[in-house]
Amino acid sequence: EAGVAQSPRYKIIEKRQSVAFWCNPISGHATLYWYQQILGQGPKLLIQFQNNGVVDDSQLPKDRFSAERLKGVDSTLKIQPAKLEDSAVYLCASSRSGRAYEQYFGPGTRLTVT
Amino acid sequence: AQSVTQPDIHITVSEGASLELRCNYSYGATPYLFWYVQSPGQGLQLLLKYFSGDTLVQGIKGFEAEFKRSQSSFNLRKPSVHWSDAAEYFCAAKAGVTGGGNKLTFGTGTQLKVEL
């Protein structure tokens, strides 16, 4: 069974630029999560999708972050414009519907904003 | 507010020595509890989880954790550490059946270094 795929693995941008991250969850996993992991901290949930609908985006900075999962499979997280404090690892995870306790994580995208 | 605390930021142990990583939680009711491991450049891998029942849970890679309600703790242990165990370890919690939401709350992590 293939794991959660993410790309790119690394990205360096200047502040005020835009960036997008892509995630392909494990096949059959209806629930998809995006986490932000700042250096020295644990992952923080940004947004959770159930199929193509948003379940929880309470911690997503909506003035600059957006995410979509149009066909209920892969997902894109975008930051526009980026700030220095957005430097972090962005983790994507997926789980079967109703099994949020069993999340499988991708390798993450390390974003550096200069 | 719901929170997970890992008091130790860094721990260094010698290979072959025993290990205990501490985790405390603050939830209204007993949450579901998890330990994850993150190796450099890798995503998080689930080591073990506790929902209810036997307070000593076994996980992968020889790890175990003990739930202690009276101390609001869920400490991770391993009898004999291998050099390959060097990684960052995260404790996490999720509101249980009677609670709301699916959100996993993570601690800040403990970086484990293993000396040969």
mmCIF file with all atom_site columns, C-alpha atoms in Angstrom, chain B:
data_model
loop_
_atom_site.group_PDB
_atom_site.id
_atom_site.type_symbol
_atom_site.label_atom_id
_atom_site.label_alt_id
_atom_site.label_comp_id
_atom_site.label_asym_id
_atom_site.label_entity_id
_atom_site.label_seq_id
_atom_site.pdbx_PDB_ins_code
_atom_site.Cartn_x
_atom_site.Cartn_y
_atom_site.Cartn_z
_atom_site.occupancy
_atom_site.B_iso_or_equiv
_atom_site.pdbx_formal_charge
_atom_site.auth_seq_id
_atom_site.auth_comp_id
_atom_site.auth_asym_id
_atom_site.auth_atom_id
_atom_site.pdbx_PDB_model_num
ATOM 1   C CA . ALA B 1 1   ? -7.987  24.186 27.336 1.00 0.00 ? 1   ALA B CA 1
ATOM 2   C CA . GLN B 1 2   ? -6.909  20.805 26.083 1.00 0.00 ? 2   GLN B CA 1
ATOM 3   C CA . SER B 1 3   ? -3.160  20.398 26.077 1.00 0.00 ? 3   SER B CA 1
ATOM 4   C CA . VAL B 1 4   ? -0.342  17.877 25.961 1.00 0.00 ? 4   VAL B CA 1
ATOM 5   C CA . THR B 1 5   ? 2.934   18.523 27.739 1.00 0.00 ? 5   THR B CA 1
ATOM 6   C CA . GLN B 1 6   ? 6.275   16.859 27.176 1.00 0.00 ? 6   GLN B CA 1
ATOM 7   C CA . PRO B 1 7   ? 8.568   18.263 29.864 1.00 0.00 ? 7   PRO B CA 1
ATOM 8   C CA . ASP B 1 8   ? 11.820  17.058 28.362 1.00 0.00 ? 8   ASP B CA 1
ATOM 9   C CA . ILE B 1 9   ? 13.007  18.778 25.201 1.00 0.00 ? 9   ILE B CA 1
ATOM 10  C CA . HIS B 1 10  ? 16.167  16.678 24.857 1.00 0.00 ? 10  HIS B CA 1
ATOM 11  C CA . ILE B 1 11  ? 17.153  13.335 26.355 1.00 0.00 ? 11  ILE B CA 1
ATOM 12  C CA . THR B 1 12  ? 20.416  11.478 25.852 1.00 0.00 ? 12  THR B CA 1
ATOM 13  C CA . VAL B 1 13  ? 20.803  7.807  26.725 1.00 0.00 ? 13  VAL B CA 1
ATOM 14  C CA . SER B 1 14  ? 23.478  5.227  26.096 1.00 0.00 ? 14  SER B CA 1
ATOM 15  C CA . GLU B 1 15  ? 22.744  2.391  23.732 1.00 0.00 ? 15  GLU B CA 1
ATOM 16  C CA . GLY B 1 16  ? 21.406  -0.537 25.689 1.00 0.00 ? 16  GLY B CA 1
ATOM 17  C CA . ALA B 1 17  ? 20.093  1.631  28.505 1.00 0.00 ? 17  ALA B CA 1
ATOM 18  C CA . SER B 1 18  ? 16.440  1.940  29.385 1.00 0.00 ? 18  SER B CA 1
ATOM 19  C CA . LEU B 1 19  ? 14.361  4.885  28.273 1.00 0.00 ? 19  LEU B CA 1
ATOM 20  C CA . GLU B 1 20  ? 11.376  6.740  29.617 1.00 0.00 ? 20  GLU B CA 1
ATOM 21  C CA . LEU B 1 21  ? 9.846   9.743  27.887 1.00 0.00 ? 21  LEU B CA 1
ATOM 22  C CA . ARG B 1 22  ? 7.301   11.726 29.843 1.00 0.00 ? 22  ARG B CA 1
ATOM 23  C CA . CYS B 1 23  ? 3.923   12.962 28.678 1.00 0.00 ? 23  CYS B CA 1
ATOM 24  C CA . ASN B 1 24  ? 1.162   14.687 30.612 1.00 0.00 ? 24  ASN B CA 1
ATOM 25  C CA . TYR B 1 25  ? -2.215  15.694 29.328 1.00 0.00 ? 25  TYR B CA 1
ATOM 26  C CA . SER B 1 26  ? -4.924  18.107 30.354 1.00 0.00 ? 26  SER B CA 1
ATOM 27  C CA . TYR B 1 27  ? -8.367  17.138 29.126 1.00 0.00 ? 27  TYR B CA 1
ATOM 28  C CA . GLY B 1 28  ? -11.850 17.239 30.622 1.00 0.00 ? 28  GLY B CA 1
ATOM 29  C CA . ALA B 1 29  ? -12.202 13.492 30.304 1.00 0.00 ? 29  ALA B CA 1
ATOM 30  C CA . THR B 1 30  ? -9.693  10.776 29.548 1.00 0.00 ? 30  THR B CA 1
ATOM 31  C CA . PRO B 1 31  ? -8.655  11.287 25.950 1.00 0.00 ? 31  PRO B CA 1
ATOM 32  C CA . TYR B 1 32  ? -7.322  8.852  23.427 1.00 0.00 ? 32  TYR B CA 1
ATOM 33  C CA . LEU B 1 33  ? -3.529  8.933  23.715 1.00 0.00 ? 33  LEU B CA 1
ATOM 34  C CA . PHE B 1 34  ? -0.803  8.305  21.169 1.00 0.00 ? 34  PHE B CA 1
ATOM 35  C CA . TRP B 1 35  ? 2.940   8.256  20.751 1.00 0.00 ? 35  TRP B CA 1
ATOM 36  C CA . TYR B 1 36  ? 4.510   9.077  17.390 1.00 0.00 ? 36  TYR B CA 1
ATOM 37  C CA . VAL B 1 37  ? 8.125   8.978  16.250 1.00 0.00 ? 37  VAL B CA 1
ATOM 38  C CA . GLN B 1 38  ? 9.630   11.268 13.632 1.00 0.00 ? 38  GLN B CA 1
ATOM 39  C CA . SER B 1 39  ? 13.001  10.473 12.109 1.00 0.00 ? 39  SER B CA 1
ATOM 40  C CA . PRO B 1 40  ? 14.863  13.215 10.210 1.00 0.00 ? 40  PRO B CA 1
ATOM 41  C CA . GLY B 1 41  ? 13.176  13.939 6.890  1.00 0.00 ? 41  GLY B CA 1
ATOM 42  C CA . GLN B 1 42  ? 10.389  11.498 7.629  1.00 0.00 ? 42  GLN B CA 1
ATOM 43  C CA . GLY B 1 43  ? 6.761   11.835 8.486  1.00 0.00 ? 43  GLY B CA 1
ATOM 44  C CA . LEU B 1 44  ? 5.345   10.811 11.826 1.00 0.00 ? 44  LEU B CA 1
ATOM 45  C CA . GLN B 1 45  ? 4.942   7.111  12.493 1.00 0.00 ? 45  GLN B CA 1
ATOM 46  C CA . LEU B 1 46  ? 2.489   5.828  15.075 1.00 0.00 ? 46  LEU B CA 1
ATOM 47  C CA . LEU B 1 47  ? 4.233   3.801  17.806 1.00 0.00 ? 47  LEU B CA 1
ATOM 48  C CA . LEU B 1 48  ? 1.232   2.959  19.949 1.00 0.00 ? 48  LEU B CA 1
ATOM 49  C CA . LYS B 1 49  ? -2.152  4.157  21.120 1.00 0.00 ? 49  LYS B CA 1
ATOM 50  C CA . TYR B 1 50  ? -4.382  3.928  24.183 1.00 0.00 ? 50  TYR B CA 1
ATOM 51  C CA . PHE B 1 51  ? -8.144  4.121  24.145 1.00 0.00 ? 51  PHE B CA 1
ATOM 52  C CA . SER B 1 52  ? -9.275  2.209  27.222 1.00 0.00 ? 52  SER B CA 1
ATOM 53  C CA . GLY B 1 53  ? -8.736  -1.031 29.104 1.00 0.00 ? 53  GLY B CA 1
ATOM 54  C CA . ASP B 1 54  ? -5.323  -2.351 30.017 1.00 0.00 ? 54  ASP B CA 1
ATOM 55  C CA . THR B 1 55  ? -3.228  0.626  31.088 1.00 0.00 ? 55  THR B CA 1
ATOM 56  C CA . LEU B 1 56  ? 0.001   -0.867 29.732 1.00 0.00 ? 56  LEU B CA 1
ATOM 57  C CA . VAL B 1 57  ? 0.030   -0.832 25.951 1.00 0.00 ? 57  VAL B CA 1
ATOM 58  C CA . GLN B 1 58  ? 2.536   -2.417 23.661 1.00 0.00 ? 58  GLN B CA 1
ATOM 59  C CA . GLY B 1 59  ? 3.650   -0.812 20.443 1.00 0.00 ? 59  GLY B CA 1
ATOM 60  C CA . ILE B 1 60  ? 6.001   -1.352 17.561 1.00 0.00 ? 60  ILE B CA 1
ATOM 61  C CA . LYS B 1 61  ? 9.799   -1.416 17.781 1.00 0.00 ? 61  LYS B CA 1
ATOM 62  C CA . GLY B 1 62  ? 9.735   -2.701 21.357 1.00 0.00 ? 62  GLY B CA 1
ATOM 63  C CA . PHE B 1 63  ? 8.094   0.393  22.855 1.00 0.00 ? 63  PHE B CA 1
ATOM 64  C CA . GLU B 1 64  ? 5.425   0.380  25.525 1.00 0.00 ? 64  GLU B CA 1
ATOM 65  C CA . ALA B 1 65  ? 3.514   3.079  27.358 1.00 0.00 ? 65  ALA B CA 1
ATOM 66  C CA . GLU B 1 66  ? 1.649   3.192  30.628 1.00 0.00 ? 66  GLU B CA 1
ATOM 67  C CA . PHE B 1 67  ? -1.486  5.223  31.213 1.00 0.00 ? 67  PHE B CA 1
ATOM 68  C CA . LYS B 1 68  ? -1.851  6.596  34.733 1.00 0.00 ? 68  LYS B CA 1
ATOM 69  C CA . ARG B 1 69  ? -5.132  8.397  35.284 1.00 0.00 ? 69  ARG B CA 1
ATOM 70  C CA . SER B 1 70  ? -4.164  9.706  38.715 1.00 0.00 ? 70  SER B CA 1
ATOM 71  C CA . GLN B 1 71  ? -1.130  11.454 37.247 1.00 0.00 ? 71  GLN B CA 1
ATOM 72  C CA . SER B 1 72  ? -2.676  12.374 33.882 1.00 0.00 ? 72  SER B CA 1
ATOM 73  C CA . SER B 1 73  ? 0.350   10.776 32.320 1.00 0.00 ? 73  SER B CA 1
ATOM 74  C CA . PHE B 1 74  ? 1.150   8.482  29.422 1.00 0.00 ? 74  PHE B CA 1
ATOM 75  C CA . ASN B 1 75  ? 4.877   7.820  29.551 1.00 0.00 ? 75  ASN B CA 1
ATOM 76  C CA . LEU B 1 76  ? 6.717   5.959  26.828 1.00 0.00 ? 76  LEU B CA 1
ATOM 77  C CA . ARG B 1 77  ? 9.274   3.316  27.766 1.00 0.00 ? 77  ARG B CA 1
ATOM 78  C CA . LYS B 1 78  ? 11.755  0.972  26.178 1.00 0.00 ? 78  LYS B CA 1
ATOM 79  C CA . PRO B 1 79  ? 13.887  -1.492 28.154 1.00 0.00 ? 79  PRO B CA 1
ATOM 80  C CA . SER B 1 80  ? 16.947  -1.297 25.901 1.00 0.00 ? 80  SER B CA 1
ATOM 81  C CA . VAL B 1 81  ? 17.531  1.513  23.446 1.00 0.00 ? 81  VAL B CA 1
ATOM 82  C CA . HIS B 1 82  ? 19.141  0.939  20.049 1.00 0.00 ? 82  HIS B CA 1
ATOM 83  C CA . TRP B 1 83  ? 21.098  3.589  18.145 1.00 0.00 ? 83  TRP B CA 1
ATOM 84  C CA . SER B 1 84  ? 18.378  3.558  15.487 1.00 0.00 ? 84  SER B CA 1
ATOM 85  C CA . ASP B 1 85  ? 15.893  4.860  18.062 1.00 0.00 ? 85  ASP B CA 1
ATOM 86  C CA . ALA B 1 86  ? 17.456  8.312  17.866 1.00 0.00 ? 86  ALA B CA 1
ATOM 87  C CA . ALA B 1 87  ? 14.612  10.525 16.647 1.00 0.00 ? 87  ALA B CA 1
ATOM 88  C CA . GLU B 1 88  ? 12.004  12.954 17.882 1.00 0.00 ? 88  GLU B CA 1
ATOM 89  C CA . TYR B 1 89  ? 9.081   11.583 19.813 1.00 0.00 ? 89  TYR B CA 1
ATOM 90  C CA . PHE B 1 90  ? 5.686   13.201 20.049 1.00 0.00 ? 90  PHE B CA 1
ATOM 91  C CA . CYS B 1 91  ? 2.896   12.496 22.472 1.00 0.00 ? 91  CYS B CA 1
ATOM 92  C CA . ALA B 1 92  ? -0.581  13.325 21.186 1.00 0.00 ? 92  ALA B CA 1
ATOM 93  C CA . ALA B 1 93  ? -4.140  13.238 22.431 1.00 0.00 ? 93  ALA B CA 1
ATOM 94  C CA . LYS B 1 94  ? -7.602  13.326 20.976 1.00 0.00 ? 94  LYS B CA 1
ATOM 95  C CA . ALA B 1 95  ? -10.894 13.788 22.763 1.00 0.00 ? 95  ALA B CA 1
ATOM 96  C CA . GLY B 1 96  ? -12.404 10.414 23.490 1.00 0.00 ? 96  GLY B CA 1
ATOM 97  C CA . VAL B 1 97  ? -15.849 9.054  22.685 1.00 0.00 ? 97  VAL B CA 1
ATOM 98  C CA . THR B 1 98  ? -17.629 11.480 24.991 1.00 0.00 ? 98  THR B CA 1
ATOM 99  C CA . GLY B 1 99  ? -15.612 14.408 23.794 1.00 0.00 ? 99  GLY B CA 1
ATOM 100 C CA . GLY B 1 100 ? -15.959 16.472 20.646 1.00 0.00 ? 100 GLY B CA 1
ATOM 101 C CA . GLY B 1 101 ? -13.959 16.795 17.484 1.00 0.00 ? 101 GLY B CA 1
ATOM 102 C CA . ASN B 1 102 ? -11.333 14.762 15.709 1.00 0.00 ? 102 ASN B CA 1
ATOM 103 C CA . LYS B 1 103 ? -8.400  17.041 16.321 1.00 0.00 ? 103 LYS B CA 1
ATOM 104 C CA . LEU B 1 104 ? -5.109  15.520 17.448 1.00 0.00 ? 104 LEU B CA 1
ATOM 105 C CA . THR B 1 105 ? -3.251  17.770 19.870 1.00 0.00 ? 105 THR B CA 1
ATOM 106 C CA . PHE B 1 106 ? 0.486   17.207 19.940 1.00 0.00 ? 106 PHE B CA 1
ATOM 107 C CA . GLY B 1 107 ? 3.084   17.918 22.563 1.00 0.00 ? 107 GLY B CA 1
ATOM 108 C CA . THR B 1 108 ? 6.207   19.851 21.648 1.00 0.00 ? 108 THR B CA 1
ATOM 109 C CA . GLY B 1 109 ? 8.277   16.717 21.255 1.00 0.00 ? 109 GLY B CA 1
ATOM 110 C CA . THR B 1 110 ? 11.311  15.136 22.909 1.00 0.00 ? 110 THR B CA 1
ATOM 111 C CA . GLN B 1 111 ? 14.495  14.780 20.906 1.00 0.00 ? 111 GLN B CA 1
ATOM 112 C CA . LEU B 1 112 ? 16.218  11.505 21.762 1.00 0.00 ? 112 LEU B CA 1
ATOM 113 C CA . LYS B 1 113 ? 19.949  11.145 21.266 1.00 0.00 ? 113 LYS B CA 1
ATOM 114 C CA . VAL B 1 114 ? 21.583  7.750  21.658 1.00 0.00 ? 114 VAL B CA 1
ATOM 115 C CA . GLU B 1 115 ? 25.238  7.542  22.588 1.00 0.00 ? 115 GLU B CA 1
ATOM 116 C CA . LEU B 1 116 ? 27.165  4.533  21.331 1.00 0.00 ? 116 LEU B CA 1
#
